[in-house]
Amino acid sequence: SWIQQTRLLPSDSTPGDIFGSAVAISGDIALVAAPLANSAGMRDRGAAYLFRRNAGTWLQEAHLISADWTLGDGFGSSVALGGDIAMVGAPG
């Protein structure tokens, strides 16, 4: 049977971020999207959060934001992991 191991939450979560709208998992790494996250003082900038499992405990390791963000980018609309490479989609 399946059991819940933990609940992943970002360090700066606010209501309406849509945290978890896209998730990618590779081994002990999870990349979780939050396309409406407020980041760096900008509303709805979008973000992705990288969590790593170590000895059964999941910890946030990175908070990813776009370096060249503009309103409507949709950064964090999709995420993908492959080995040690993380991809975050921004369709706008």
Coordinates of N, CA, C and O in Angstrom, one line a residue:
S1 N 0.8 -1.2 0.0 CA 0.0 0.0 0.0 C 0.9 1.3 0.0 O 2.0 1.2 0.4
W2 N 0.3 2.3 -0.4 CA 1.0 3.6 -0.5 C 0.7 4.4 0.8 O -0.4 4.4 1.3
I3 N 1.8 5.1 1.2 CA 1.6 6.0 2.4 C 2.3 7.4 2.0 O 3.2 7.4 1.3
Q4 N 1.7 8.4 2.6 CA 2.3 9.8 2.4 C 3.6 9.8 3.2 O 3.6 9.6 4.4
Q5 N 4.7 10.2 2.6 CA 6.0 10.3 3.3 C 6.2 11.6 3.9 O 6.7 11.8 5.0
T6 N 5.8 12.7 3.2 CA 6.0 14.1 3.7 C 5.1 15.0 2.8 O 4.5 14.6 1.9
R7 N 5.1 16.2 3.2 CA 4.4 17.3 2.5 C 5.4 18.3 2.1 O 6.1 18.9 3.0
L8 N 5.6 18.5 0.8 CA 6.6 19.5 0.4 C 6.0 20.9 0.3 O 4.9 21.1 -0.2
L9 N 6.7 21.8 1.0 CA 6.2 23.2 1.0 C 7.4 24.1 0.7 O 8.5 24.0 1.3
P10 N 7.3 25.1 -0.2 CA 8.4 26.1 -0.4 C 8.6 27.0 0.8 O 7.7 27.2 1.5
S11 N 9.8 27.6 0.9 CA 10.1 28.4 2.0 C 9.3 29.8 1.9 O 9.2 30.4 3.0
D12 N 8.8 30.2 0.8 CA 8.2 31.5 0.7 C 6.8 31.4 0.1 O 6.3 32.2 -0.6
S13 N 6.1 30.3 0.4 CA 4.8 30.0 -0.2 C 3.7 31.1 0.2 O 3.7 31.5 1.4
T14 N 2.9 31.5 -0.7 CA 1.7 32.3 -0.4 C 0.5 31.8 -1.1 O 0.7 31.1 -2.2
P15 N -0.7 32.0 -0.6 CA -1.9 31.5 -1.3 C -1.9 32.0 -2.8 O -1.6 33.2 -3.0
G16 N -2.3 31.2 -3.7 CA -2.5 31.5 -5.1 C -1.2 31.3 -5.9 O -1.3 31.6 -7.1
D17 N -0.2 30.8 -5.3 CA 1.1 30.5 -6.1 C 0.9 29.4 -7.1 O 1.6 29.3 -8.1
I18 N -0.1 28.5 -6.9 CA -0.4 27.3 -7.7 C 0.8 26.4 -7.6 O 1.2 25.7 -8.5
F19 N 1.4 26.3 -6.4 CA 2.5 25.4 -6.1 C 2.0 24.0 -6.3 O 1.0 23.6 -5.8
G20 N 2.8 23.2 -7.1 CA 2.5 21.9 -7.4 C 1.7 21.7 -8.7 O 1.3 20.5 -9.0
S21 N 1.5 22.7 -9.5 CA 0.8 22.5 -10.7 C 1.5 21.7 -11.7 O 0.9 21.1 -12.6
A22 N 2.8 21.6 -11.6 CA 3.6 20.7 -12.4 C 4.7 20.1 -11.5 O 5.3 20.9 -10.7
V23 N 5.0 18.8 -11.6 CA 6.0 18.2 -10.8 C 6.9 17.2 -11.6 O 6.3 16.5 -12.5
A24 N 8.2 17.2 -11.4 CA 9.1 16.3 -12.0 C 9.9 15.6 -10.9 O 10.3 16.3 -10.0
I25 N 10.1 14.3 -11.0 CA 10.9 13.6 -10.0 C 11.9 12.7 -10.7 O 11.6 12.0 -11.7
S26 N 13.1 12.7 -10.2 CA 14.2 11.9 -10.8 C 15.0 11.4 -9.6 O 15.7 12.2 -8.9
G27 N 14.9 10.1 -9.3 CA 15.6 9.6 -8.1 C 15.2 10.3 -6.8 O 14.0 10.3 -6.5
D28 N 16.1 10.9 -6.2 CA 15.9 11.6 -4.9 C 15.7 13.1 -5.1 O 15.9 13.9 -4.1
I29 N 15.4 13.6 -6.3 CA 15.2 15.0 -6.5 C 13.8 15.2 -7.1 O 13.3 14.5 -7.9
A30 N 13.1 16.3 -6.5 CA 11.8 16.7 -7.0 C 11.9 18.2 -7.4 O 12.4 19.0 -6.7
L31 N 11.3 18.5 -8.6 CA 11.2 19.9 -9.0 C 9.8 20.2 -9.1 O 9.0 19.5 -9.8
V32 N 9.4 21.3 -8.4 CA 7.9 21.6 -8.2 C 7.7 23.0 -8.7 O 8.4 23.9 -8.3
A33 N 6.7 23.2 -9.6 CA 6.4 24.5 -10.2 C 5.4 25.3 -9.4 O 4.6 24.7 -8.7
A34 N 5.6 26.6 -9.4 CA 4.6 27.5 -8.8 C 4.5 28.7 -9.8 O 5.1 29.8 -9.6
P35 N 3.7 28.6 -10.9 CA 3.8 29.6 -11.9 C 3.2 31.0 -11.5 O 3.5 32.0 -12.2
L36 N 2.5 31.1 -10.4 CA 2.1 32.4 -10.0 C 2.7 32.9 -8.7 O 2.2 33.8 -8.0
A37 N 3.9 32.3 -8.4 CA 4.6 32.7 -7.1 C 5.1 34.2 -7.2 O 5.5 34.6 -8.3
N38 N 5.0 34.9 -6.1 CA 5.6 36.2 -6.0 C 7.0 36.0 -5.6 O 7.3 35.4 -4.6
S39 N 8.0 36.6 -6.4 CA 9.4 36.4 -6.1 C 10.1 37.7 -6.4 O 9.8 38.4 -7.4
A40 N 11.1 38.0 -5.6 CA 12.0 39.1 -5.8 C 11.2 40.4 -5.9 O 11.5 41.3 -6.6
G41 N 10.1 40.5 -5.1 CA 9.3 41.7 -5.1 C 8.4 41.9 -6.2 O 7.8 42.9 -6.4
M42 N 8.3 40.9 -7.1 CA 7.4 41.0 -8.3 C 6.3 40.0 -8.2 O 6.4 38.8 -7.9
R43 N 5.1 40.5 -8.4 CA 3.8 39.7 -8.3 C 3.7 38.8 -9.5 O 4.0 39.1 -10.7
D44 N 3.3 37.5 -9.2 CA 3.1 36.5 -10.2 C 4.3 36.2 -11.1 O 4.2 35.9 -12.3
R45 N 5.5 36.4 -10.6 CA 6.7 36.2 -11.4 C 6.9 34.7 -11.8 O 7.4 34.4 -12.8
G46 N 6.5 33.8 -10.9 CA 6.6 32.4 -11.2 C 7.9 31.9 -10.6 O 8.9 32.6 -10.5
A47 N 8.0 30.6 -10.2 CA 9.2 30.0 -9.7 C 9.1 28.5 -9.8 O 8.0 27.9 -10.0
A48 N 10.2 27.9 -9.5 CA 10.3 26.4 -9.4 C 11.1 26.1 -8.2 O 12.1 26.9 -7.9
Y49 N 10.8 25.1 -7.5 CA 11.6 24.7 -6.2 C 12.1 23.3 -6.4 O 11.4 22.4 -6.8
L50 N 13.4 23.2 -6.0 CA 14.1 21.9 -6.1 C 14.2 21.4 -4.7 O 14.7 22.1 -3.8
F51 N 13.7 20.2 -4.5 CA 13.8 19.5 -3.2 C 14.7 18.2 -3.4 O 14.6 17.6 -4.5
R52 N 15.4 17.9 -2.4 CA 16.3 16.7 -2.4 C 16.0 15.8 -1.2 O 15.9 16.4 -0.1
R53 N 15.8 14.5 -1.4 CA 15.6 13.6 -0.3 C 16.9 13.1 0.1 O 17.7 12.6 -0.6
N54 N 17.1 13.1 1.4 CA 18.4 12.6 2.1 C 18.0 11.9 3.3 O 17.4 12.5 4.2
A55 N 18.3 10.6 3.4 CA 17.9 9.7 4.5 C 16.4 9.8 4.9 O 16.1 9.9 6.0
G56 N 15.6 9.9 3.8 CA 14.1 9.9 4.0 C 13.5 11.2 4.3 O 12.3 11.4 4.4
T57 N 14.3 12.3 4.4 CA 13.8 13.6 4.6 C 14.0 14.5 3.4 O 15.1 14.5 2.8
W58 N 12.9 15.2 3.0 CA 13.0 16.1 1.9 C 13.2 17.5 2.3 O 12.5 18.0 3.2
L59 N 14.3 18.1 1.7 CA 14.6 19.5 2.0 C 14.7 20.4 0.8 O 15.1 19.9 -0.3
Q60 N 14.2 21.6 0.9 CA 14.3 22.5 -0.3 C 15.8 22.9 -0.5 O 16.5 23.3 0.5
E61 N 16.3 22.7 -1.7 CA 17.6 23.0 -2.0 C 17.8 24.2 -2.9 O 18.9 24.8 -2.8
A62 N 16.8 24.5 -3.7 CA 16.9 25.7 -4.5 C 15.6 26.3 -4.8 O 14.6 25.6 -4.8
H63 N 15.6 27.6 -5.1 CA 14.4 28.4 -5.5 C 14.8 29.0 -6.8 O 15.7 29.9 -6.9
L64 N 14.2 28.6 -7.9 CA 14.6 29.0 -9.2 C 13.6 30.1 -9.7 O 12.4 29.9 -9.7
I65 N 14.2 31.2 -10.2 CA 13.4 32.2 -10.9 C 14.0 32.6 -12.2 O 15.2 32.4 -12.4
S66 N 13.3 33.2 -13.1 CA 13.8 33.7 -14.3 C 14.6 34.9 -14.2 O 14.2 35.9 -13.5
A67 N 15.8 34.9 -14.9 CA 16.7 36.1 -14.8 C 16.1 37.3 -15.7 O 16.4 38.4 -15.4
D68 N 15.3 36.9 -16.7 CA 14.8 38.0 -17.6 C 13.3 38.0 -17.7 O 12.7 38.1 -18.8
W69 N 12.7 37.9 -16.6 CA 11.2 37.8 -16.4 C 10.5 39.1 -17.0 O 11.0 40.2 -16.8
T70 N 9.4 38.8 -17.6 CA 8.4 39.9 -17.9 C 7.0 39.3 -17.7 O 6.8 38.1 -17.7
L71 N 6.1 40.2 -17.4 CA 4.7 39.8 -17.0 C 4.1 39.0 -18.1 O 4.2 39.3 -19.3
G72 N 3.5 37.9 -17.7 CA 2.9 37.0 -18.6 C 3.8 35.9 -19.2 O 3.3 35.1 -20.0
D73 N 5.0 35.8 -18.7 CA 5.9 34.7 -19.2 C 5.4 33.3 -18.8 O 5.6 32.4 -19.6
G74 N 4.8 33.2 -17.7 CA 4.3 31.9 -17.2 C 5.4 31.0 -16.7 O 5.3 29.8 -16.8
F75 N 6.5 31.6 -16.2 CA 7.6 30.8 -15.7 C 7.1 29.9 -14.7 O 6.5 30.2 -13.7
G76 N 7.5 28.6 -14.8 CA 7.0 27.6 -13.9 C 5.8 26.8 -14.4 O 5.2 26.1 -13.7
S77 N 5.3 27.1 -15.6 CA 4.2 26.4 -16.2 C 4.4 24.9 -16.4 O 3.5 24.1 -16.3
S78 N 5.7 24.6 -16.6 CA 6.1 23.2 -16.8 C 7.5 23.0 -16.2 O 8.2 23.9 -16.1
V79 N 7.8 21.8 -15.8 CA 9.1 21.4 -15.3 C 9.5 20.1 -15.8 O 8.7 19.2 -16.1
A80 N 10.8 19.8 -15.9 CA 11.4 18.5 -16.3 C 12.7 18.4 -15.6 O 13.4 19.3 -15.4
L81 N 13.1 17.1 -15.3 CA 14.4 16.8 -14.7 C 15.0 15.7 -15.6 O 14.3 14.7 -16.0
G82 N 16.3 15.7 -15.7 CA 17.0 14.7 -16.4 C 18.4 14.7 -15.9 O 19.2 15.6 -16.1
G83 N 18.8 13.7 -15.0 CA 20.1 13.7 -14.4 C 20.3 14.9 -13.5 O 19.5 15.1 -12.6
D84 N 21.3 15.7 -13.8 CA 21.5 16.9 -13.0 C 21.1 18.1 -13.7 O 21.6 19.2 -13.4
I85 N 20.2 18.0 -14.6 CA 19.7 19.2 -15.4 C 18.2 19.4 -15.1 O 17.4 18.4 -15.1
A86 N 17.8 20.6 -14.7 CA 16.4 21.0 -14.5 C 16.0 22.0 -15.5 O 16.7 22.9 -15.9
M87 N 14.8 21.8 -16.1 CA 14.2 22.7 -17.1 C 12.9 23.2 -16.5 O 12.1 22.5 -16.0
V88 N 12.8 24.5 -16.7 CA 11.5 25.2 -16.3 C 10.9 25.9 -17.5 O 11.6 26.7 -18.1
G89 N 9.7 25.6 -17.8 CA 9.0 26.2 -19.0 C 8.5 27.6 -18.7 O 8.0 27.9 -17.5
A90 N 8.5 28.4 -19.7 CA 7.9 29.8 -19.6 C 7.3 30.0 -21.0 O 7.9 30.7 -21.9
P91 N 6.1 29.6 -21.3 CA 5.5 29.6 -22.6 C 5.2 31.0 -23.1 O 5.0 31.2 -24.3
G92 N 5.2 32.0 -22.2 CA 4.9 33.4 -22.7 C 6.1 34.1 -23.1 O 6.1 35.2 -23.6

